[in-house]
Amino acid sequence: MPLEDGDPARPRGRQVNGEVSGTPRLRGMGDPSLRGTTAPGGSGTEVMAEGWEPGPALGDGNVTPGGAPQRAGQHEEALMTELSELVQKVVKSSSWWERHGVDISILACSFLLLPAGFLCLRSAQAIPFLVGVLTLGVVHHTLTVKGSHLASHNALTESKSWGKVWAIFFIELCSAFTVEQATYNHVKIHHGYTNIIGLGDSSTWKLPFLNRYVYMFIAPLAVPILTPLVALDLLRNVEWKAALRTLCCMFLGFYCHYWLLLHVSGFQSLWSALLCMLLTRSLLAHPYIHVNIFQHIGLPMFAADRKPKRIHLMSLGVLNLPRNALLDWSFGHSLISCHVEHHLFPSLSDNMCLKIKPIVSQYLKQKKLPYNEDTYSSRLWLFLQRYEELMVHAPPITELVGIQ
């Protein structure tokens, strides 16, 4: 919510009484003029953000009324540099297991659970069948959300070549999306211009023609259908070779799932197999949609020519949710309880975001910067109460007051 005029004491986005004031691969597609460009990968251990101060085209304005913007900007850059040095020390002192091994092991365990899930679906009894549905649903979201998100930031490996391979595997084969558009829209736009109106403002998550209850509780079931349809539409913006590769990977992913349901799980008809695919692929679609809107929409929004420096942009416009065992496993810490840390240092793995969380939170609070946190239930209630304001109408532009 915007600050009231004459309130210089509290920057926007600070949590007050539980309230504050948008597939990772669908974010930030609101500006058609920026589509069709690929995003370069980043180093798995480089803690500077891929979107670090995106460039002079969207230069920072004077956000300190009556002050010296150049001096204020230098101070903010010094804060980000100091925090980066603290984080870099932690990264350099961490083992490969901490940097990449923990998250790779979670993805590997998910693959190992696939046979058990498909075999459970063979049972005619309700409990084993439901165990199979739950298992495949959790595995699907772990591979498509956690795996794709880490791969888009090249956080699974320190090799750019292997990073490209994993990106194709997780984003195209498992998630049915195109790598070029996914990495560009998420990494370069959403991360580079977080909560900037017309760019990374999460507007693609808004469907204003739906009422609050349909959007929050029914529409998420359509995510498995909408994701490949959106991906097919975006193929017009990539080279024909990339489009052909994406189509082949999408078909292979869907066909493998269908074939396993027929020949391992014992489904007898096309429609029963497709229904099971929809059921497992939409199992965690509700928290997937909710998490993506809870952590940005409703927080301060900025005009492109009046945006603050990076450390303020991310501390104001990003929110952490509490830890949750199921969502931590399926979505990853960087999308749940360490989202602020992830936006400040997006090339770090989920486990490393969790490791640097105490450092980042303590530093931001010490420097009197916002560190937004709220509960899942509180955000859900907030969105149900203020759905028209947050999800239908255009968000108001934040005018920073009192940030030096």
Coordinates of N, CA and C in Angstrom, one line a residue, residues 24-145:
P24 N 7.0 -20.1 -12.2 CA 8.2 -19.3 -12.4 C 8.5 -19.0 -13.9
R25 N 8.1 -19.8 -14.7 CA 8.4 -19.7 -16.1 C 7.4 -18.9 -16.9
L26 N 6.3 -18.4 -16.2 CA 5.4 -17.6 -16.9 C 5.5 -16.1 -16.5
R27 N 6.4 -15.8 -15.6 CA 6.4 -14.5 -15.0 C 7.0 -13.5 -16.0
G28 N 6.5 -12.2 -15.8 CA 7.2 -11.1 -16.5 C 7.0 -11.0 -18.0
M29 N 5.9 -11.4 -18.6 CA 5.7 -11.4 -20.0 C 4.8 -10.2 -20.4
G30 N 4.8 -9.2 -19.5 CA 3.8 -8.1 -19.8 C 4.3 -7.1 -20.9
D31 N 5.5 -7.1 -21.3 CA 6.0 -6.2 -22.3 C 6.4 -6.9 -23.5
P32 N 5.5 -6.9 -24.6 CA 5.8 -7.6 -25.8 C 7.0 -7.2 -26.5
S33 N 7.4 -5.9 -26.3 CA 8.6 -5.4 -27.0 C 9.9 -6.0 -26.5
L34 N 9.8 -6.7 -25.4 CA 11.0 -7.3 -24.8 C 11.1 -8.8 -25.1
R35 N 10.1 -9.3 -25.8 CA 10.1 -10.8 -26.0 C 11.0 -11.2 -27.1
G36 N 11.4 -12.4 -27.1 CA 12.2 -13.0 -28.2 C 13.7 -12.9 -28.0
T37 N 14.1 -12.4 -26.9 CA 15.6 -12.3 -26.6 C 15.9 -13.3 -25.6
T38 N 17.0 -14.0 -25.7 CA 17.4 -15.1 -24.8 C 18.2 -14.5 -23.6
A39 N 18.1 -15.1 -22.5 CA 18.9 -14.6 -21.3 C 20.1 -15.5 -21.1
P40 N 21.2 -14.9 -21.0 CA 22.4 -15.7 -20.8 C 22.4 -16.3 -19.4
G41 N 23.0 -17.5 -19.2 CA 23.1 -18.1 -17.9 C 24.1 -17.5 -17.1
G42 N 24.1 -17.8 -15.8 CA 25.0 -17.3 -14.8 C 25.7 -18.3 -14.1
S43 N 26.8 -18.0 -13.4 CA 27.6 -19.0 -12.7 C 26.9 -19.5 -11.5
G44 N 27.0 -20.7 -11.2 CA 26.3 -21.3 -10.0 C 26.8 -20.8 -8.7
T45 N 28.0 -20.2 -8.7 CA 28.5 -19.7 -7.4 C 28.6 -18.2 -7.4
E46 N 28.3 -17.5 -8.4 CA 28.4 -16.1 -8.5 C 27.1 -15.5 -7.7
V47 N 27.4 -14.8 -6.7 CA 26.2 -14.3 -5.9 C 25.6 -13.0 -6.4
M48 N 26.3 -12.3 -7.3 CA 25.6 -11.1 -7.9 C 24.4 -11.6 -8.7
A49 N 23.4 -10.8 -8.7 CA 22.2 -11.1 -9.4 C 22.4 -11.0 -10.9
E50 N 21.7 -11.9 -11.7 CA 21.7 -11.7 -13.2 C 21.2 -10.4 -13.6
G51 N 20.2 -9.9 -12.9 CA 19.5 -8.6 -13.3 C 20.1 -7.4 -12.6
W52 N 21.3 -7.5 -12.2 CA 22.0 -6.4 -11.4 C 21.9 -5.1 -12.2
E53 N 21.2 -4.1 -11.6 CA 21.0 -2.8 -12.2 C 20.9 -2.9 -13.7
P54 N 19.7 -3.2 -14.2 CA 19.5 -3.6 -15.6 C 20.1 -2.7 -16.6
G55 N 20.2 -1.4 -16.4 CA 20.8 -0.6 -17.4 C 20.3 0.8 -17.5
P56 N 20.9 1.7 -18.2 CA 20.5 3.1 -18.3 C 19.2 3.4 -18.9
A57 N 18.7 2.4 -19.7 CA 17.4 2.6 -20.4 C 16.3 2.9 -19.4
L58 N 16.4 2.2 -18.2 CA 15.4 2.4 -17.1 C 16.1 3.0 -15.9
G59 N 16.8 4.1 -16.1 CA 17.7 4.6 -15.1 C 16.9 5.0 -13.8
D60 N 17.7 4.9 -12.7 CA 17.1 5.3 -11.4 C 16.9 6.8 -11.3
G61 N 15.7 7.1 -10.8 CA 15.4 8.5 -10.6 C 15.8 9.0 -9.3
N62 N 15.4 10.2 -9.0 CA 15.7 10.9 -7.7 C 14.6 10.4 -6.7
V63 N 15.0 9.5 -5.9 CA 14.0 8.9 -4.9 C 14.2 9.5 -3.6
T64 N 15.0 10.5 -3.4 CA 15.2 11.2 -2.1 C 14.8 12.7 -2.3
P65 N 13.6 13.0 -1.9 CA 13.1 14.4 -2.1 C 14.0 15.4 -1.5
G66 N 14.4 16.4 -2.3 CA 15.2 17.5 -1.9 C 16.7 17.1 -1.6
G67 N 17.0 15.8 -1.8 CA 18.4 15.4 -1.5 C 19.2 15.2 -2.8
A68 N 20.4 14.6 -2.6 CA 21.3 14.4 -3.7 C 21.2 13.0 -4.2
P69 N 20.5 12.7 -5.4 CA 20.3 11.4 -5.8 C 21.6 10.6 -6.0
Q70 N 22.7 11.3 -6.5 CA 23.9 10.6 -6.8 C 24.5 10.0 -5.5
R71 N 24.5 10.9 -4.5 CA 25.1 10.4 -3.2 C 24.2 9.3 -2.6
A72 N 22.9 9.4 -2.7 CA 22.0 8.4 -2.1 C 22.2 7.1 -2.9
G73 N 22.4 7.2 -4.2 CA 22.6 6.0 -5.0 C 23.9 5.3 -4.6
Q74 N 25.0 6.1 -4.4 CA 26.2 5.5 -4.0 C 26.1 4.8 -2.7
H75 N 25.4 5.4 -1.8 CA 25.2 4.8 -0.5 C 24.5 3.5 -0.6
E76 N 23.4 3.4 -1.4 CA 22.7 2.2 -1.6 C 23.5 1.1 -2.3
E77 N 24.3 1.5 -3.3 CA 25.2 0.6 -3.9 C 26.3 0.0 -2.9
A78 N 26.7 0.9 -2.0 CA 27.7 0.4 -1.0 C 27.0 -0.6 -0.1
L79 N 25.7 -0.4 0.2 CA 25.0 -1.4 1.1 C 25.0 -2.7 0.4
M80 N 24.6 -2.7 -0.9 CA 24.5 -4.0 -1.7 C 25.9 -4.6 -1.8
T81 N 26.9 -3.8 -2.0 CA 28.3 -4.4 -2.1 C 28.7 -5.0 -0.8
E82 N 28.4 -4.3 0.3 CA 28.7 -4.9 1.6 C 28.0 -6.2 1.9
L83 N 26.7 -6.2 1.6 CA 26.0 -7.5 1.8 C 26.5 -8.6 0.9
S84 N 26.8 -8.2 -0.4 CA 27.4 -9.2 -1.3 C 28.7 -9.8 -0.8
E85 N 29.5 -9.0 -0.2 CA 30.8 -9.5 0.4 C 30.5 -10.5 1.5
L86 N 29.6 -10.2 2.4 CA 29.2 -11.1 3.5 C 28.7 -12.4 2.9
V87 N 27.9 -12.4 1.9 CA 27.3 -13.6 1.3 C 28.4 -14.4 0.6
Q88 N 29.3 -13.6 -0.1 CA 30.3 -14.3 -0.9 C 31.2 -15.1 0.1
K89 N 31.5 -14.6 1.2 CA 32.3 -15.3 2.2 C 31.7 -16.7 2.6
V90 N 30.4 -16.6 2.8 CA 29.7 -17.9 3.1 C 29.7 -18.9 1.9
V91 N 29.5 -18.3 0.7 CA 29.5 -19.2 -0.5 C 30.9 -19.9 -0.6
K92 N 32.0 -19.1 -0.5 CA 33.3 -19.6 -0.7 C 33.7 -20.6 0.4
S93 N 33.1 -20.5 1.6 CA 33.4 -21.4 2.6 C 32.5 -22.7 2.6
S94 N 31.6 -22.7 1.7 CA 30.7 -23.8 1.6 C 31.2 -24.9 0.7
S95 N 30.8 -26.1 1.0 CA 31.3 -27.3 0.2 C 30.4 -27.4 -1.0
W96 N 30.8 -28.2 -2.0 CA 30.0 -28.5 -3.2 C 28.6 -29.1 -2.8
W97 N 28.6 -29.9 -1.7 CA 27.4 -30.5 -1.2 C 26.4 -29.4 -0.8
E98 N 26.9 -28.4 -0.1 CA 26.0 -27.3 0.3 C 25.6 -26.5 -0.8
R99 N 26.5 -26.2 -1.8 CA 26.2 -25.3 -2.9 C 25.2 -26.0 -3.9
H100 N 25.4 -27.3 -4.2 CA 24.6 -27.9 -5.2 C 24.1 -29.3 -4.8
G101 N 24.9 -30.0 -4.0 CA 24.6 -31.4 -3.7 C 23.2 -31.7 -3.1
V102 N 22.9 -30.9 -2.1 CA 21.6 -31.1 -1.4 C 20.4 -31.0 -2.4
D103 N 20.4 -30.0 -3.2 CA 19.3 -29.8 -4.1 C 19.3 -30.9 -5.2
I104 N 20.5 -31.3 -5.7 CA 20.6 -32.3 -6.7 C 20.0 -33.6 -6.1
S105 N 20.4 -33.9 -4.8 CA 19.9 -35.1 -4.1 C 18.4 -35.1 -4.0
I106 N 17.8 -34.0 -3.7 CA 16.3 -33.9 -3.7 C 15.7 -34.3 -5.0
L107 N 16.3 -33.7 -6.1 CA 15.7 -34.0 -7.4 C 16.0 -35.5 -7.8
A108 N 17.1 -36.0 -7.4 CA 17.4 -37.5 -7.6 C 16.5 -38.4 -6.9
C109 N 16.2 -38.0 -5.6 CA 15.2 -38.8 -4.8 C 13.8 -38.8 -5.5
S110 N 13.5 -37.7 -6.0 CA 12.2 -37.6 -6.7 C 12.1 -38.5 -7.9
F111 N 13.2 -38.6 -8.7 CA 13.2 -39.5 -9.8 C 13.1 -41.0 -9.3
L112 N 13.8 -41.3 -8.2 CA 13.7 -42.7 -7.7 C 12.3 -43.0 -7.1
L113 N 11.5 -42.0 -6.8 CA 10.2 -42.3 -6.4 C 9.2 -42.6 -7.5
L114 N 9.6 -42.2 -8.7 CA 8.7 -42.4 -9.8 C 8.2 -43.9 -10.0
P115 N 9.0 -44.9 -10.0 CA 8.5 -46.3 -10.2 C 7.5 -46.6 -9.1
A116 N 7.8 -46.3 -7.9 CA 6.8 -46.6 -6.8 C 5.5 -45.9 -7.0
G117 N 5.5 -44.7 -7.5 CA 4.3 -44.0 -7.8 C 3.4 -44.6 -8.9
F118 N 4.1 -45.0 -10.0 CA 3.4 -45.6 -11.1 C 2.9 -47.0 -10.7
L119 N 3.6 -47.7 -9.9 CA 3.2 -49.1 -9.5 C 2.0 -49.0 -8.5
C120 N 2.0 -48.0 -7.6 CA 0.9 -47.8 -6.7 C -0.4 -47.6 -7.4
L121 N -0.4 -47.0 -8.6 CA -1.6 -46.7 -9.4 C -2.2 -48.0 -10.0
R122 N -1.4 -49.1 -9.9 CA -2.0 -50.4 -10.4 C -3.0 -51.0 -9.5
S123 N -2.9 -50.5 -8.2 CA -3.8 -51.1 -7.2 C -5.3 -50.7 -7.4
A124 N -6.2 -51.7 -7.1 CA -7.6 -51.4 -7.2 C -8.1 -50.9 -5.8
Q125 N -7.2 -50.9 -4.8 CA -7.7 -50.4 -3.5 C -7.4 -48.9 -3.5
A126 N -8.2 -48.2 -2.7 CA -8.2 -46.7 -2.7 C -6.9 -46.2 -2.1
I127 N -6.5 -46.7 -0.9 CA -5.3 -46.1 -0.2 C -4.0 -46.2 -1.1
P128 N -3.7 -47.4 -1.6 CA -2.5 -47.4 -2.4 C -2.6 -46.5 -3.7
F129 N -3.8 -46.5 -4.3 CA -4.0 -45.7 -5.5 C -3.7 -44.2 -5.1
L130 N -4.3 -43.7 -4.0 CA -4.1 -42.4 -3.6 C -2.7 -42.0 -3.2
V131 N -2.0 -43.0 -2.7 CA -0.5 -42.9 -2.4 C 0.2 -42.6 -3.7
G132 N -0.2 -43.4 -4.7 CA 0.4 -43.2 -6.1 C 0.2 -41.8 -6.6
V133 N -1.1 -41.4 -6.5 CA -1.4 -40.0 -7.0 C -0.6 -38.9 -6.3
L134 N -0.5 -39.1 -4.9 CA 0.2 -38.1 -4.1 C 1.7 -38.1 -4.5
T135 N 2.2 -39.3 -4.6 CA 3.6 -39.5 -4.9 C 4.0 -38.8 -6.3
L136 N 3.2 -39.2 -7.3 CA 3.5 -38.6 -8.6 C 3.2 -37.1 -8.7
G137 N 2.2 -36.6 -7.9 CA 2.0 -35.2 -7.9 C 3.1 -34.4 -7.3
V138 N 3.6 -34.9 -6.2 CA 4.8 -34.2 -5.5 C 6.0 -34.3 -6.4
V139 N 6.3 -35.5 -7.0 CA 7.4 -35.6 -7.9 C 7.3 -34.7 -9.0
H140 N 6.1 -34.6 -9.6 CA 5.9 -33.7 -10.8 C 6.3 -32.3 -10.5
H141 N 5.8 -31.8 -9.3 CA 6.0 -30.4 -9.0 C 7.5 -30.2 -8.5
T142 N 8.1 -31.2 -8.0 CA 9.5 -31.0 -7.6 C 10.3 -30.9 -8.9
L143 N 10.1 -31.7 -9.9 CA 10.8 -31.6 -11.1 C 10.5 -30.3 -11.9
T144 N 9.2 -30.0 -12.0 CA 8.8 -28.9 -12.9 C 9.0 -27.5 -12.2
V145 N 8.8 -27.4 -10.9 CA 8.9 -26.1 -10.2 C 10.3 -25.9 -9.7

